[in-house]
Amino acid sequence: MRDRFYITTPIYYPDSDLHIGHAYTTVAADAIARWHRLHGIRTFFLTGTDEHGQKIERKACQMGETPHAFVSRMADRIKGLWSALGISYDDFIRTSEPRHRRAVQALFERVYRQGDIYLGRYLGWYCTPCETFWLERQLEQGLCPDCKRTVEFLEEEAYFLRLTKYADRWLEHIAAYPEFIQPVSRRNEMVSFVRAGLEDLCVSRTSFRWGVPVPFDLDHVIYVWFDALTNYLSALGYGSGDGEARACFETFWPADVHLVGKEIVRFHAVIWPIILMAADIPLPRQVYGHGWLVLKEGKISKSRANSVDPLVLVDRYGVDAIRYYLLREIPFGADGQYSEDSLVARADSDLANDLGNLLSRSTAMLERFCGGVVPHATDSDGQLAAAIERAVGQVSRAMQALQLADALGAILEVARRANKYIEEQAPWELARAAGGGRRLGSVLYDLAECQRILAVLLKPFLVRAPDVIWHQLGMARTTADATHHELAWGGLPPGLTIRRGEPLFPRIVSKGAGR
Ligand code: ME8
């Protein structure tokens, strides 16, 4: 593992409020970032907003606001959402910021100066919702092949990026670095796409103003995807004269993972690396295209977004239930069906029954049999220690492969094992048996210690529960500065006074809040 780690989410369009699909990518990136921080790795986690382009300009106009006022208001709402979801980003880049504009102009100019951007004329189709250029032959029944909406015909003078020139070099790169595009199915799609032949890409527009001007030809606005992709560099200080900002670039570039939804893998895995090749900047290590959350009725659309407003869900079920559901329910990479019923079922079975019950049963028994004090383990059978050790290995392997659902599965498996251990060991019988005291103390210590470590393992995924677990176990500190060293068995000091409290995760269905 490297000693530093840079992960990004897409920068989202602030044309409307974000929904559970956007939360999905951001929560996943957050868990991956937190996991790296837990391991003492210097981590930079970037998210932000993609504020330029015709779509935003039109929306602001509809709202009767200037584009700048509109996007500022929306960016604040997005930050509010990330705060409610416990997102630990290190920077939030907005493409309307001067630092970003400078970087985009510097990059554009660099590629132009060395001959890979040239002036021509664009004659073709444009999908404004996707901000994508299409050739006549790529349209499906005259509609955008991605979003199936109507496209507009454009005829304007424009700058073009020589994508064609780099196709072979791109194919060589993919062959040499098979992990560059993940999962494998997306890599195969991209390779077929490039083999089918690339066209030079139009990278400027003249028919609207809301964007970054081409520095040497102010009638042109830089194409919003060229602008947006540059955020991954601009947030690190690329293009800045400030030495400290540039040091950040030296430290964290190239990015370890650009985490994106599958529909924008093409921009990240083909166009972005070619821009970087043309500018002679090292390529990111990986573009990971995860699947979509879909509703029973189909894709989550703006008109259905109300039913999947993450803020409403956090309010109703709590931040940890939402984060857990998003990360546990769907194998990362695949599509998955979202439903509030499955969210409630997951939260009740895994969080309330497995994890929550384990804590309340253990603390109740510590109170009843040990006067509320964590005992010494002088006669442990090592079963829970072995289960934890196995899980630590599984979680580590799963996280390296970005298999977040598997990592959580391994963690919850320990909670289930520990609940079963209570049944098998029957502490209430040990308490009655003559000479059962040492075994009783050991069983209860092991249960508490197992949960101390489970809290550390859960720290990247859940933001509230790990501290509640530590608090109830009597730990003097929070998990805030816990590290992977605290995954080693035996760290719970005997003699702590436990603090029984409210259930960790009250059942939702029995509260009547489920649907
Ligand atoms: O594409 N399931 O922004 P955007 C899973 N500004 N993920 C989903 C999702 C769903 N149903 N819906 C959205 C843009 N997402 C550009 C990006 S980056 C240089 C520029 C997530 O607001 C997923 O990550 O349309 C997807 O790629 C992203 O939101 C699209 O966000």
XYZ file of C-alpha atoms and ligand atoms in Angstrom:
546
model
C 0.000 0.000 0.000
C 1.227 3.516 -0.773
C 1.710 5.982 2.073
C -0.678 8.470 0.449
C -4.025 8.113 -1.227
C -6.112 10.397 -3.426
C -9.753 9.547 -4.137
C -12.369 11.595 -5.981
C -16.098 11.509 -6.646
C -17.619 13.046 -9.768
C -18.314 16.723 -9.274
C -22.085 16.850 -9.390
C -24.245 19.190 -11.462
C -25.929 21.590 -9.060
C -28.913 22.051 -11.378
C -31.206 20.419 -8.818
C -30.989 18.742 -5.416
C -29.049 15.505 -5.315
C -30.732 12.152 -4.744
C -29.815 8.819 -3.212
C -27.806 7.830 -6.322
C -25.395 10.734 -5.805
C -25.245 9.904 -2.104
C -24.271 6.354 -3.059
C -21.040 7.372 -4.824
C -20.118 9.904 -2.161
C -20.738 7.592 0.802
C -18.693 4.872 -0.906
C -15.794 7.259 -1.544
C -16.070 8.446 2.054
C -15.817 4.889 3.403
C -12.782 4.189 1.229
C -11.123 7.445 2.330
C -11.836 6.742 5.999
C -10.472 3.228 5.669
C -7.185 4.599 4.350
C -6.992 7.216 7.109
C -7.569 4.471 9.685
C -4.441 2.819 8.311
C -2.398 5.944 8.813
C -2.255 6.747 5.094
C -2.195 10.442 4.147
C -5.488 10.779 2.352
C -7.038 13.420 0.147
C -10.723 12.984 -0.584
C -12.192 15.383 -3.118
C -15.746 16.137 -4.123
C -17.426 19.244 -5.501
C -19.764 20.772 -8.054
C -19.687 21.054 -11.837
C -21.172 24.503 -12.221
C -20.641 25.586 -15.821
C -22.361 24.744 -19.078
C -25.514 25.356 -20.970
C -27.699 23.164 -18.785
C -26.880 25.184 -15.663
C -27.131 28.489 -17.506
C -30.636 27.616 -18.705
C -31.746 26.381 -15.308
C -30.533 29.565 -13.584
C -32.392 31.610 -16.155
C -35.588 29.608 -15.496
C -35.153 30.290 -11.782
C -34.719 33.997 -12.470
C -31.232 34.029 -10.969
C -27.768 34.737 -12.299
C -25.855 31.508 -12.921
C -23.430 32.418 -10.161
C -26.094 33.141 -7.542
C -27.954 29.981 -8.515
C -24.961 27.627 -8.297
C -23.771 29.166 -5.040
C -27.132 28.512 -3.440
C -27.223 24.950 -4.776
C -23.608 24.198 -3.763
C -24.496 25.182 -0.195
C -27.402 22.762 -0.245
C -25.108 20.001 -1.467
C -22.600 20.738 1.301
C -25.488 20.517 3.770
C -26.373 17.086 2.422
C -22.782 15.853 2.772
C -22.669 17.127 6.301
C -25.879 15.224 7.155
C -24.334 12.079 5.670
C -21.073 12.488 7.605
C -18.943 12.919 4.492
C -15.319 13.602 5.452
C -14.132 15.336 2.283
C -10.817 17.186 2.439
C -11.784 19.699 -0.218
C -14.915 20.748 -2.068
C -14.042 22.167 -5.454
C -16.454 24.432 -7.312
C -15.671 24.928 -10.978
C -16.647 28.597 -10.781
C -13.770 29.278 -8.352
C -10.789 31.291 -9.633
C -8.321 28.520 -8.662
C -10.183 26.132 -10.936
C -10.545 28.547 -13.808
C -6.784 29.173 -13.753
C -6.057 25.460 -13.886
C -8.464 24.826 -16.776
C -6.965 27.646 -18.805
C -3.428 26.487 -18.055
C -4.226 22.920 -19.105
C -6.073 23.974 -22.260
C -3.279 26.280 -23.274
C -0.627 23.650 -22.621
C -2.359 21.112 -24.879
C -2.978 23.791 -27.528
C 0.657 24.993 -27.497
C 1.960 21.548 -28.138
C -0.407 21.052 -31.055
C -3.129 18.699 -29.815
C -5.908 21.281 -29.799
C -6.728 22.946 -33.115
C -9.407 25.270 -34.485
C -12.103 23.826 -36.755
C -15.835 23.843 -37.284
C -18.355 21.677 -35.444
C -21.356 20.444 -37.379
C -23.337 17.955 -35.417
C -25.609 17.130 -32.541
C -25.471 18.080 -28.870
C -27.304 16.675 -25.867
C -27.546 19.485 -23.296
C -28.687 17.341 -20.312
C -25.608 15.112 -20.819
C -23.461 17.975 -22.185
C -22.315 15.546 -24.894
C -21.553 15.856 -28.621
C -22.970 13.131 -30.860
C -22.464 12.134 -34.478
C -25.526 11.500 -36.619
C -24.746 7.760 -36.720
C -24.489 7.530 -32.937
C -28.041 8.799 -32.321
C -30.769 6.277 -31.560
C -33.982 7.141 -33.379
C -32.746 10.687 -33.481
C -32.324 10.820 -29.666
C -29.335 10.933 -27.320
C -28.124 7.309 -27.026
C -27.316 7.841 -23.320
C -30.364 9.603 -21.898
C -32.840 9.137 -24.805
C -33.733 12.825 -24.818
C -33.848 15.184 -27.780
C -30.625 16.616 -29.143
C -29.907 19.985 -30.780
C -28.099 20.588 -34.047
C -25.034 22.836 -33.674
C -22.981 24.547 -36.295
C -20.190 26.621 -34.805
C -16.510 27.348 -34.971
C -14.828 25.246 -32.314
C -11.562 23.954 -30.970
C -10.935 20.216 -31.241
C -8.773 17.847 -29.220
C -6.845 15.234 -31.198
C -8.302 12.110 -29.614
C -7.570 10.067 -32.746
C -3.829 10.622 -32.410
C -3.802 8.949 -28.987
C -5.964 5.874 -29.617
C -3.034 3.456 -29.967
C -1.208 4.838 -26.988
C -4.429 4.535 -24.981
C -4.837 0.869 -25.987
C -1.214 0.194 -24.994
C -1.808 1.808 -21.635
C -4.844 -0.352 -20.960
C -2.918 -3.473 -21.906
C -0.036 -2.513 -19.611
C -2.277 -1.459 -16.688
C -5.278 -3.773 -16.668
C -6.414 -2.346 -13.317
C -6.787 1.128 -14.853
C -10.487 0.626 -15.630
C -12.518 -1.418 -13.153
C -14.631 -3.496 -12.982
C -13.419 -5.608 -15.910
C -16.761 -5.403 -17.745
C -16.345 -1.621 -18.036
C -12.790 -2.011 -19.263
C -14.000 -4.316 -22.019
C -16.688 -1.822 -23.047
C -14.139 0.973 -23.237
C -11.669 -1.083 -25.242
C -14.399 -1.947 -27.781
C -15.411 1.700 -27.888
C -11.881 2.871 -28.687
C -11.219 0.035 -31.137
C -14.368 1.033 -33.032
C -12.582 4.305 -33.809
C -12.356 7.682 -32.081
C -13.224 11.075 -33.563
C -11.463 14.267 -32.504
C -13.450 15.850 -29.689
C -14.972 19.302 -29.818
C -13.643 21.149 -26.750
C -15.132 24.629 -27.032
C -18.483 26.326 -27.634
C -19.403 29.794 -28.809
C -23.172 29.843 -28.422
C -23.373 30.540 -24.675
C -21.192 32.294 -22.071
C -21.373 30.490 -18.712
C -17.991 28.789 -18.547
C -14.229 29.283 -18.672
C -13.092 31.304 -21.705
C -10.367 29.934 -23.975
C -7.494 32.115 -22.734
C -6.217 33.051 -26.193
C -9.622 33.313 -27.958
C -12.215 34.854 -25.694
C -15.190 34.165 -28.008
C -14.904 30.523 -27.046
C -15.959 28.885 -23.800
C -14.114 25.667 -22.882
C -16.314 22.583 -23.226
C -17.847 21.753 -19.851
C -16.385 18.218 -19.683
C -12.838 19.489 -20.348
C -13.505 22.069 -17.646
C -15.052 19.566 -15.213
C -12.427 16.825 -15.509
C -9.710 19.343 -14.690
C -11.157 19.648 -11.172
C -9.100 16.618 -10.182
C -5.955 18.676 -10.824
C -7.136 22.141 -9.847
C -8.067 21.124 -6.306
C -4.450 20.003 -5.825
C -3.115 23.386 -6.907
C -2.298 22.598 -10.547
C -1.845 25.830 -12.476
C -1.313 27.835 -9.314
C 1.710 30.033 -8.732
C 1.553 29.271 -5.024
C 4.297 26.871 -3.893
C 2.272 25.369 -1.069
C -0.602 24.571 -3.422
C 1.769 22.990 -5.909
C 3.283 20.842 -3.155
C -0.148 19.340 -2.693
C -0.168 18.416 -6.382
C 3.275 16.823 -6.074
C 2.124 14.862 -3.031
C -1.183 13.499 -4.247
C -1.105 13.311 -8.044
C -1.682 10.883 -9.734
C -5.054 10.049 -8.249
C -5.477 6.545 -6.894
C -9.167 6.223 -7.756
C -11.667 8.289 -9.669
C -14.913 6.790 -8.420
C -17.739 7.411 -10.901
C -21.070 6.029 -12.058
C -20.937 3.771 -15.099
C -22.497 6.344 -17.456
C -19.487 8.658 -17.207
C -16.730 6.050 -17.394
C -16.115 7.043 -21.034
C -15.250 10.625 -20.059
C -12.969 9.489 -17.260
C -11.367 6.469 -18.839
C -10.909 7.665 -22.432
C -11.110 11.456 -22.738
C -9.436 12.329 -19.428
C -6.357 10.121 -19.900
C -5.929 11.437 -23.439
C -6.048 15.047 -22.203
C -3.422 14.098 -19.619
C -1.242 12.309 -22.185
C -1.391 15.371 -24.411
C -0.387 17.569 -21.467
C 2.321 15.136 -20.396
C 0.834 14.614 -16.951
C 0.878 11.133 -15.344
C -2.406 9.219 -15.584
C -4.571 8.299 -12.597
C -4.133 4.748 -11.346
C -7.752 3.734 -11.599
C -11.186 4.720 -12.822
C -13.809 2.677 -11.005
C -17.255 2.729 -12.639
C -19.850 1.520 -10.168
C -23.389 0.480 -11.055
C -26.647 2.356 -10.675
C -29.261 2.370 -7.993
C -32.535 1.880 -9.790
C -36.119 2.017 -8.618
C -38.690 -0.651 -9.333
C -40.177 1.884 -11.753
C -36.829 2.378 -13.516
C -34.018 4.917 -13.360
C -34.081 7.535 -10.616
C -35.149 10.649 -12.426
C -35.399 14.236 -11.306
C -39.191 13.904 -11.220
C -38.985 10.918 -8.893
C -36.184 12.401 -6.836
C -38.469 13.407 -3.972
C -39.089 9.804 -3.064
C -35.351 9.293 -2.670
C -34.256 12.496 -0.982
C -31.343 11.403 1.222
C -32.052 14.169 3.734
C -35.555 12.838 4.333
C -34.142 9.328 4.730
C -31.465 10.460 7.206
C -34.115 12.223 9.194
C -36.354 9.183 9.212
C -33.833 6.379 9.792
C -30.562 7.976 10.921
C -27.321 8.483 9.044
C -25.803 5.090 9.871
C -28.786 3.116 8.584
C -28.573 4.922 5.224
C -24.804 4.562 4.937
C -24.981 0.918 5.925
C -27.740 0.134 3.474
C -26.015 1.847 0.548
C -22.738 0.090 1.164
C -24.009 -3.346 2.181
C -26.976 -3.970 -0.072
C -25.395 -3.811 -3.520
C -22.214 -5.589 -4.606
C -20.022 -2.650 -5.571
C -19.856 -2.390 -9.354
C -23.257 -3.962 -10.084
C -26.641 -2.254 -10.443
C -29.019 -2.674 -7.547
C -32.632 -1.965 -6.845
C -33.272 0.660 -4.211
C -36.361 0.474 -2.058
C -37.210 1.936 1.299
C -38.570 -1.452 2.368
C -35.247 -3.149 1.742
C -33.486 -0.334 3.597
C -35.676 -0.918 6.643
C -35.271 -4.698 6.400
C -31.464 -4.382 6.251
C -31.292 -1.938 9.119
C -33.518 -4.092 11.313
C -31.874 -7.414 10.592
C -28.209 -6.405 10.572
C -28.000 -3.268 12.679
C -30.784 -3.679 15.232
C -30.811 -7.483 15.561
C -27.178 -8.439 15.059
C -25.116 -5.461 16.134
C -27.527 -3.680 18.469
C -28.646 -6.794 20.311
C -25.099 -7.944 20.775
C -24.236 -4.722 22.581
C -27.329 -4.627 24.752
C -27.069 -8.295 25.703
C -23.373 -8.012 26.498
C -23.678 -4.858 28.570
C -26.720 -6.258 30.390
C -24.755 -9.376 31.356
C -21.691 -7.353 32.375
C -23.944 -5.400 34.675
C -25.737 -8.388 36.051
C -22.796 -10.751 36.527
C -19.789 -8.449 36.930
C -21.200 -5.373 38.655
C -20.833 -3.375 35.447
C -17.042 -3.735 35.374
C -15.088 -5.322 32.493
C -13.523 -8.494 33.971
C -10.149 -10.148 33.254
C -10.040 -12.934 30.702
C -8.061 -15.623 32.472
C -9.639 -18.629 30.766
C -10.490 -17.598 27.201
C -11.143 -20.218 24.528
C -9.922 -17.798 21.832
C -12.937 -18.322 19.585
C -13.945 -14.688 19.234
C -10.329 -13.587 18.902
C -9.997 -16.009 15.980
C -13.227 -14.724 14.400
C -11.970 -11.154 14.654
C -8.597 -12.000 13.206
C -10.233 -13.698 10.241
C -12.537 -10.736 9.689
C -9.692 -8.206 9.832
C -7.991 -10.090 6.993
C -11.205 -10.359 4.983
C -12.053 -6.688 5.395
C -8.581 -5.685 4.366
C -8.662 -7.781 1.201
C -12.181 -6.614 0.339
C -11.283 -2.944 0.802
C -8.185 -3.225 -1.382
C -10.499 -4.519 -4.121
C -13.130 -1.838 -3.308
C -15.612 -4.574 -2.439
C -17.354 -2.596 0.266
C -20.359 -4.890 0.617
C -18.051 -7.849 1.228
C -16.119 -5.904 3.852
C -19.315 -5.098 5.735
C -20.502 -8.679 5.286
C -17.350 -9.955 7.004
C -17.801 -7.495 9.886
C -21.442 -8.391 10.470
C -20.568 -12.068 10.309
C -18.520 -11.571 13.492
C -21.500 -9.933 15.209
C -23.649 -12.923 14.278
C -20.949 -15.298 15.469
C -20.712 -13.438 18.788
C -24.482 -13.607 19.306
C -24.325 -17.325 18.685
C -21.391 -17.572 21.105
C -23.612 -16.143 23.822
C -26.116 -18.945 23.240
C -23.390 -21.598 23.168
C -21.600 -20.390 26.289
C -24.781 -19.506 28.213
C -23.164 -17.099 30.694
C -26.265 -17.320 32.890
C -25.474 -21.021 33.437
C -21.773 -20.333 34.049
C -22.889 -17.850 36.706
C -24.778 -20.594 38.513
C -22.188 -23.352 38.076
C -19.692 -23.943 40.833
C -16.265 -22.756 39.629
C -17.771 -21.102 36.524
C -16.456 -17.668 37.445
C -13.261 -17.677 35.397
C -15.032 -18.872 32.282
C -17.849 -16.392 32.870
C -15.412 -13.483 33.137
C -13.542 -14.647 30.060
C -16.674 -15.019 27.955
C -17.873 -11.558 28.919
C -14.461 -9.999 28.394
C -14.193 -11.592 24.957
C -17.640 -10.329 23.993
C -16.748 -6.797 25.032
C -13.330 -6.905 23.382
C -14.835 -8.278 20.212
C -17.156 -5.270 20.072
C -14.381 -2.798 20.800
C -12.667 -4.079 17.659
C -15.890 -4.280 15.650
C -16.326 -0.559 16.360
C -12.878 0.132 14.869
C -13.652 -2.021 11.833
C -16.953 -0.201 11.357
C -15.420 3.246 11.648
C -14.974 3.800 7.892
C -18.582 2.847 7.210
C -20.679 4.208 10.071
C -20.279 7.601 11.683
C -22.283 7.347 14.916
C -22.355 3.724 16.062
C -18.592 3.174 16.632
C -18.499 5.915 19.286
C -21.684 4.680 20.929
C -20.189 1.194 21.190
C -16.972 2.490 22.733
C -18.896 4.710 25.105
C -21.116 1.890 26.327
C -18.073 -0.348 26.821
C -16.690 2.304 29.154
C -13.851 3.486 26.922
C -12.478 6.841 28.048
C -12.014 8.170 24.511
C -13.928 8.265 21.253
C -12.952 6.392 18.115
C -11.939 9.670 16.456
C -8.226 8.968 16.590
C -8.429 5.156 16.573
C -6.001 3.494 14.164
C -5.544 0.049 12.676
C -3.226 -0.774 15.589
C -6.388 -0.982 17.661
C -7.569 -3.929 15.613
C -5.218 -6.138 17.653
C -6.908 -8.363 20.205
C -6.534 -7.524 23.890
C -6.686 -3.729 23.891
C -9.741 -3.414 26.151
C -8.498 -2.648 29.660
C -10.160 -4.820 32.336
C -11.648 -2.687 35.093
C -13.511 -0.263 32.858
C -16.982 0.603 34.077
C -19.494 0.015 31.330
C -22.224 2.553 30.601
C -25.393 0.868 29.471
C -27.476 3.133 27.316
C -30.190 3.391 24.735
C -30.321 0.613 22.116
C -27.613 1.152 19.497
C -30.157 0.732 16.684
C -33.793 0.627 17.750
C -35.875 -1.592 15.501
C -37.570 0.513 12.849
C -40.517 -1.708 12.057
C -41.590 -2.087 15.689
C -41.340 1.691 16.073
C -43.927 1.896 13.324
C -41.728 4.075 11.142
C -41.230 1.461 8.426
C -43.463 1.334 5.428
O -22.315 13.530 -14.492
N -27.041 5.328 -9.089
O -22.839 14.927 -12.742
P -24.200 14.322 -12.190
C -25.742 5.445 -8.776
N -21.140 16.706 -13.585
N -25.033 6.573 -8.914
C -25.669 7.650 -9.371
C -27.036 7.616 -9.721
C -27.733 6.385 -9.566
N -29.009 6.244 -9.843
N -27.396 8.842 -10.144
C -26.288 9.626 -10.041
C -22.134 14.537 -13.835
N -25.243 8.910 -9.576
C -20.947 15.419 -14.139
C -19.697 14.764 -13.594
S -17.073 14.649 -13.164
C -15.693 15.381 -13.804
C -18.428 15.480 -13.883
C -23.893 9.415 -9.310
O -24.715 15.305 -11.211
C -22.850 8.664 -10.129
O -21.599 8.821 -9.516
O -25.069 13.906 -13.314
C -22.884 9.427 -11.421
O -21.740 9.220 -12.220
C -22.961 10.849 -10.916
O -23.819 10.762 -9.756
C -23.540 11.804 -11.951
O -23.723 13.050 -11.362
